[in-house]
mmCIF file of C-alpha atoms in Angstrom:
data_model
loop_
_atom_site.group_PDB
_atom_site.id
_atom_site.type_symbol
_atom_site.label_atom_id
_atom_site.label_comp_id
_atom_site.label_asym_id
_atom_site.label_seq_id
_atom_site.Cartn_x
_atom_site.Cartn_y
_atom_site.Cartn_z
ATOM 1 C CA MET A 1 83.004 129.697 107.140
ATOM 2 C CA GLN A 2 83.153 129.489 110.879
ATOM 3 C CA ILE A 3 80.484 126.811 111.346
ATOM 4 C CA ARG A 4 83.071 124.110 112.093
ATOM 5 C CA ALA A 5 84.611 126.342 114.756
ATOM 6 C CA GLU A 6 81.212 126.942 116.352
ATOM 7 C CA VAL A 7 80.568 123.189 116.426
ATOM 8 C CA ALA A 8 83.983 122.587 117.995
ATOM 9 C CA GLU A 9 83.340 125.242 120.638
ATOM 10 C CA GLY A 10 79.926 123.825 121.488
ATOM 11 C CA ARG A 11 77.862 126.764 120.287
ATOM 12 C CA LEU A 12 76.316 124.534 117.624
ATOM 13 C CA LYS A 13 75.226 121.003 118.495
ATOM 14 C CA PRO A 14 73.877 118.026 116.526
ATOM 15 C CA GLY A 15 70.299 118.723 115.503
ATOM 16 C CA ASP A 16 70.645 122.514 115.623
ATOM 17 C CA ARG A 17 69.181 124.336 112.642
ATOM 18 C CA LEU A 18 71.399 126.914 110.979
ATOM 19 C CA PRO A 19 70.095 130.379 110.094
ATOM 20 C CA ALA A 20 68.841 131.035 106.562
ATOM 21 C CA GLU A 21 71.406 131.623 103.797
ATOM 22 C CA ARG A 22 70.709 135.361 103.829
ATOM 23 C CA ASP A 23 71.299 135.586 107.571
ATOM 24 C CA LEU A 24 74.492 133.541 107.343
ATOM 25 C CA ALA A 25 75.756 135.773 104.568
ATOM 26 C CA GLU A 26 75.183 138.851 106.710
ATOM 27 C CA GLN A 27 76.670 137.202 109.789
ATOM 28 C CA PHE A 28 79.900 136.200 108.043
ATOM 29 C CA GLY A 29 80.109 139.106 105.610
ATOM 30 C CA VAL A 30 80.067 136.998 102.441
ATOM 31 C CA SER A 31 77.772 136.534 99.450
ATOM 32 C CA ARG A 32 74.856 134.102 99.461
ATOM 33 C CA ASN A 33 76.607 132.129 96.706
ATOM 34 C CA ALA A 34 79.608 131.722 99.015
ATOM 35 C CA VAL A 35 77.283 130.524 101.791
ATOM 36 C CA ARG A 36 75.613 128.069 99.407
ATOM 37 C CA GLU A 37 78.943 126.613 98.290
ATOM 38 C CA ALA A 38 80.153 126.370 101.887
ATOM 39 C CA LEU A 39 76.995 124.517 102.908
ATOM 40 C CA ARG A 40 77.451 122.074 100.018
ATOM 41 C CA SER A 41 81.015 121.450 101.158
ATOM 42 C CA LEU A 42 79.901 120.915 104.763
ATOM 43 C CA GLU A 43 77.171 118.549 103.603
ATOM 44 C CA VAL A 44 79.649 116.452 101.618
ATOM 45 C CA ALA A 45 81.909 116.385 104.683
ATOM 46 C CA GLY A 46 79.007 115.162 106.821
ATOM 47 C CA VAL A 47 78.914 118.209 109.093
ATOM 48 C CA VAL A 48 75.484 119.433 108.013
ATOM 49 C CA GLN A 49 72.402 117.938 106.404
ATOM 50 C CA CYS A 50 70.339 120.080 104.062
ATOM 51 C CA GLN A 51 66.605 119.350 103.916
ATOM 52 C CA ARG A 52 64.046 120.767 101.524
ATOM 53 C CA GLY A 53 60.497 121.847 102.255
ATOM 54 C CA VAL A 54 58.688 124.136 104.654
ATOM 55 C CA THR A 55 60.393 122.603 107.682
ATOM 56 C CA GLY A 56 63.690 122.199 105.844
ATOM 57 C CA GLY A 57 66.982 123.992 106.151
ATOM 58 C CA ALA A 58 70.544 123.153 107.118
ATOM 59 C CA PHE A 59 70.992 121.128 110.300
ATOM 60 C CA ILE A 60 74.107 120.053 112.196
ATOM 61 C CA ARG A 61 74.409 116.302 111.766
ATOM 62 C CA HIS A 62 75.108 113.662 114.340
ATOM 63 C CA GLY A 63 78.458 111.979 113.738
ATOM 64 C CA ASP A 64 78.357 109.341 111.004
ATOM 65 C CA PRO A 65 81.295 106.873 110.831
ATOM 66 C CA ALA A 66 80.143 105.849 107.345
ATOM 67 C CA ILE A 67 81.654 109.085 106.082
ATOM 68 C CA ILE A 68 85.113 107.892 107.133
ATOM 69 C CA THR A 69 84.502 104.542 105.470
ATOM 70 C CA GLN A 70 83.501 106.172 102.200
ATOM 71 C CA ALA A 71 86.423 108.592 102.284
ATOM 72 C CA VAL A 72 88.959 105.779 102.739
ATOM 73 C CA GLN A 73 87.234 103.658 100.082
ATOM 74 C CA ASP A 74 87.440 106.525 97.619
ATOM 75 C CA MET A 75 91.140 106.999 98.371
ATOM 76 C CA VAL A 76 91.792 103.291 97.791
ATOM 77 C CA LEU A 77 89.827 103.476 94.533
ATOM 78 C CA LEU A 78 91.853 106.483 93.407
ATOM 79 C CA GLY A 79 95.138 104.852 94.371
ATOM 80 C CA ARG A 80 95.899 107.347 97.127
ATOM 81 C CA ILE A 81 95.843 104.570 99.743
ATOM 82 C CA SER A 82 97.091 101.060 99.029
ATOM 83 C CA VAL A 83 95.145 97.917 99.869
ATOM 84 C CA GLU A 84 98.231 96.767 101.771
ATOM 85 C CA GLY A 85 98.038 99.923 103.887
ATOM 86 C CA VAL A 86 94.423 99.207 104.788
ATOM 87 C CA ILE A 87 95.276 95.609 105.696
ATOM 88 C CA GLU A 88 98.238 96.594 107.871
ATOM 89 C CA ALA A 89 96.271 99.305 109.665
ATOM 90 C CA ARG A 90 93.416 96.893 110.334
ATOM 91 C CA ILE A 91 95.706 94.294 111.913
ATOM 92 C CA LEU A 92 97.395 96.881 114.138
ATOM 93 C CA LEU A 93 94.088 98.438 115.155
ATOM 94 C CA MET A 94 92.432 95.111 115.967
ATOM 95 C CA ASN A 95 95.373 94.089 118.119
ATOM 96 C CA ASP A 96 95.143 97.337 120.077
ATOM 97 C CA ALA A 97 91.396 96.784 120.431
ATOM 98 C CA LEU A 98 91.973 93.276 121.771
ATOM 99 C CA ARG A 99 94.484 94.489 124.353
ATOM 100 C CA LEU A 100 92.055 97.109 125.602
ATOM 101 C CA ALA A 101 89.125 94.686 125.532
ATOM 102 C CA CYS A 102 91.113 92.267 127.706
ATOM 103 C CA GLU A 103 91.265 95.024 130.324
ATOM 104 C CA ARG A 104 87.769 96.496 130.016
ATOM 105 C CA ALA A 105 85.350 93.947 128.579
ATOM 106 C CA THR A 106 82.435 92.802 130.728
ATOM 107 C CA HIS A 107 80.644 89.468 130.755
ATOM 108 C CA VAL A 108 77.876 91.163 128.776
ATOM 109 C CA ASP A 109 80.426 92.025 126.084
ATOM 110 C CA PHE A 110 81.730 88.452 125.997
ATOM 111 C CA ASP A 111 78.215 87.016 125.749
ATOM 112 C CA ALA A 112 77.391 89.337 122.829
ATOM 113 C CA ILE A 113 80.499 88.166 120.978
ATOM 114 C CA GLU A 114 79.591 84.529 121.645
ATOM 115 C CA ARG A 115 76.060 85.015 120.292
ATOM 116 C CA ASP A 116 77.512 86.539 117.142
ATOM 117 C CA ILE A 117 79.885 83.594 116.654
ATOM 118 C CA ASP A 118 76.937 81.196 117.081
ATOM 119 C CA LEU A 119 75.008 83.132 114.426
ATOM 120 C CA ILE A 120 77.869 82.920 111.926
ATOM 121 C CA ALA A 121 78.211 79.194 112.665
ATOM 122 C CA ARG A 122 74.512 78.633 111.882
ATOM 123 C CA LEU A 123 74.627 80.705 108.681
ATOM 124 C CA THR A 124 77.759 78.909 107.515
ATOM 125 C CA ALA A 125 76.280 75.487 108.230
ATOM 126 C CA SER A 126 73.055 76.354 106.386
ATOM 127 C CA GLY A 127 74.932 77.760 103.392
ATOM 128 C CA ASP A 128 73.255 81.152 103.727
ATOM 129 C CA LEU A 129 76.269 83.059 102.439
ATOM 130 C CA SER A 130 74.302 86.233 101.701
ATOM 131 C CA ARG A 131 73.208 86.748 105.310
ATOM 132 C CA ARG A 132 76.603 85.553 106.475
ATOM 133 C CA SER A 133 78.247 88.317 104.468
ATOM 134 C CA GLU A 134 75.921 90.884 106.047
ATOM 135 C CA HIS A 135 77.018 89.866 109.558
ATOM 136 C CA ILE A 136 80.589 88.736 108.915
ATOM 137 C CA ILE A 137 82.248 91.879 110.348
ATOM 138 C CA ASP A 138 79.988 92.163 113.405
ATOM 139 C CA PHE A 139 82.549 90.153 115.374
ATOM 140 C CA TYR A 140 85.183 92.861 114.958
ATOM 141 C CA SER A 141 82.687 95.561 115.844
ATOM 142 C CA LEU A 142 81.712 93.741 119.039
ATOM 143 C CA VAL A 143 85.367 93.330 120.007
ATOM 144 C CA ALA A 144 85.817 97.063 119.439
ATOM 145 C CA ARG A 145 82.749 97.843 121.539
ATOM 146 C CA ALA A 146 84.233 95.764 124.329
ATOM 147 C CA THR A 147 86.981 98.398 124.589
ATOM 148 C CA HIS A 148 84.336 100.976 125.580
ATOM 149 C CA ASN A 149 86.165 103.502 123.404
ATOM 150 C CA GLU A 150 83.945 105.062 120.733
ATOM 151 C CA VAL A 151 86.876 106.183 118.563
ATOM 152 C CA ILE A 152 88.205 102.631 118.302
ATOM 153 C CA VAL A 153 84.693 101.417 117.433
ATOM 154 C CA MET A 154 84.431 103.981 114.631
ATOM 155 C CA LEU A 155 87.827 103.122 113.140
ATOM 156 C CA VAL A 156 87.389 99.349 113.418
ATOM 157 C CA ASP A 157 83.945 99.522 111.802
ATOM 158 C CA SER A 158 85.275 101.617 108.929
ATOM 159 C CA LEU A 159 88.282 99.423 108.117
ATOM 160 C CA SER A 160 86.307 96.197 108.542
ATOM 161 C CA GLU A 161 83.583 97.386 106.167
ATOM 162 C CA ILE A 162 86.171 98.320 103.538
ATOM 163 C CA PHE A 163 87.786 94.883 103.800
ATOM 164 C CA ARG A 164 84.375 93.151 103.634
ATOM 165 C CA ARG A 165 83.519 94.963 100.421
ATOM 166 C CA MET A 166 86.857 94.015 98.927
ATOM 167 C CA LEU A 167 86.156 90.351 99.634
ATOM 168 C CA ASP A 168 82.542 90.577 98.407
ATOM 169 C CA ARG A 169 83.678 91.917 95.047
ATOM 170 C CA LEU A 170 85.776 88.798 94.587
ATOM 171 C CA GLY A 171 82.923 86.478 95.531
ATOM 172 C CA PRO A 172 82.024 84.608 98.742
ATOM 173 C CA ASP A 173 84.520 81.929 99.733
ATOM 174 C CA PRO A 174 84.064 81.197 103.455
ATOM 175 C CA ARG A 175 87.056 79.933 105.390
ATOM 176 C CA ALA A 176 86.401 76.600 107.072
ATOM 177 C CA ASP A 177 88.302 77.657 110.189
ATOM 178 C CA LEU A 178 86.546 81.007 110.740
ATOM 179 C CA VAL A 179 84.206 79.975 113.555
ATOM 180 C CA ASP A 180 86.890 77.979 115.383
ATOM 181 C CA VAL A 181 89.328 80.890 115.202
ATOM 182 C CA ARG A 182 86.765 83.307 116.576
ATOM 183 C CA ARG A 183 85.863 80.960 119.423
ATOM 184 C CA SER A 184 89.557 80.678 120.252
ATOM 185 C CA ILE A 185 89.966 84.480 120.301
ATOM 186 C CA LEU A 186 86.932 84.779 122.568
ATOM 187 C CA ALA A 187 88.390 82.183 124.926
ATOM 188 C CA HIS A 188 91.591 84.246 125.159
ATOM 189 C CA LEU A 189 89.521 87.382 125.804
ATOM 190 C CA ARG A 190 87.608 85.700 128.625
ATOM 191 C CA ALA A 191 90.943 84.609 130.101
ATOM 192 C CA ARG A 192 92.232 88.200 129.770
ATOM 193 C CA ASP A 193 95.174 86.807 127.801
ATOM 194 C CA ALA A 194 96.010 89.719 125.493
ATOM 195 C CA GLU A 195 99.155 88.137 124.081
ATOM 196 C CA ALA A 196 97.376 84.967 122.969
ATOM 197 C CA ALA A 197 94.378 86.912 121.631
ATOM 198 C CA THR A 198 96.488 89.276 119.524
ATOM 199 C CA ARG A 199 98.642 86.431 118.215
ATOM 200 C CA GLU A 200 95.536 84.521 117.108
ATOM 201 C CA MET A 201 93.946 87.620 115.570
ATOM 202 C CA SER A 202 97.117 88.613 113.693
ATOM 203 C CA GLN A 203 97.498 85.146 112.191
ATOM 204 C CA HIS A 204 93.812 85.081 111.242
ATOM 205 C CA LEU A 205 93.800 88.506 109.549
ATOM 206 C CA GLU A 206 97.049 87.733 107.735
ATOM 207 C CA ARG A 207 95.479 84.537 106.365
ATOM 208 C CA LEU A 208 92.446 86.530 105.204
ATOM 209 C CA SER A 209 94.744 89.027 103.536
ATOM 210 C CA ARG A 210 96.595 86.276 101.709
ATOM 211 C CA ASP A 211 93.230 84.895 100.572
ATOM 212 C CA LEU A 212 92.288 88.328 99.256
ATOM 213 C CA ARG A 213 95.507 88.685 97.288
ATOM 214 C CA SER A 214 95.263 85.123 95.945
ATOM 215 C CA ARG A 215 91.657 85.504 94.783
ATOM 216 C CA GLU A 216 92.451 88.869 93.224
ATOM 217 C CA LYS A 217 95.362 87.318 91.337
ATOM 218 C CA VAL A 218 93.206 84.470 90.047
ATOM 219 C CA LEU A 219 90.576 86.903 88.783
ATOM 220 C CA GLY A 220 93.282 89.147 87.379
ATOM 221 C CA ARG A 221 92.144 92.371 88.965
ATOM 222 C CA ARG A 222 93.025 94.699 91.766
ATOM 223 C CA PRO A 223 90.605 94.543 94.746
ATOM 224 C CA SER A 224 88.961 97.895 95.300
ATOM 225 C CA SER A 225 86.042 99.266 97.239
ATOM 226 C CA GLU A 226 82.625 99.663 95.675
ATOM 227 C CA ALA A 227 81.690 102.932 94.044
#
């Protein structure tokens, strides 16, 4: 169907309601069964949302980065993407995000990152590992937001969530140096020192990756994303 093309060309926008199946079939010269299957495919892909009821129908969805996360998780689960590939991509992406954040971040961005580090410090000190796990990747998201590039935010959030779920499946085991490392990265960001920030981030993520592999080896299973 041509719905994707109409979205790309701006004729259909998020929130727009699509015509009824019968009208779509006539418009595109296909059967209603073909329309129904196409709508199911578009719904799975996150392009449309189908709602039931009197006010229901098929609507163009707003972009949802969670779809990317789920797609990559499924590919890791199926063995189409290796865990090592996810780890390497995350390190490269975070370093690019840090370089851009050093150029573009505002004091508001820095203060948001600092508040997040303080939160993780409090949760770690109190032993509230459940809430800590919920917020553990917010730091990377805030760094990405400091780039003021929505594509980087989407990609960083997706890869960070995948990595968080991998670690959660192997059980919480907080690193003692986590808060100190994040404060150090923030200090480099405030100083606009991209080289020092990326060096610190790379070393940190590589340590986390080694932890992941070590814990997986001890438990005797391959880390994978949740179903």
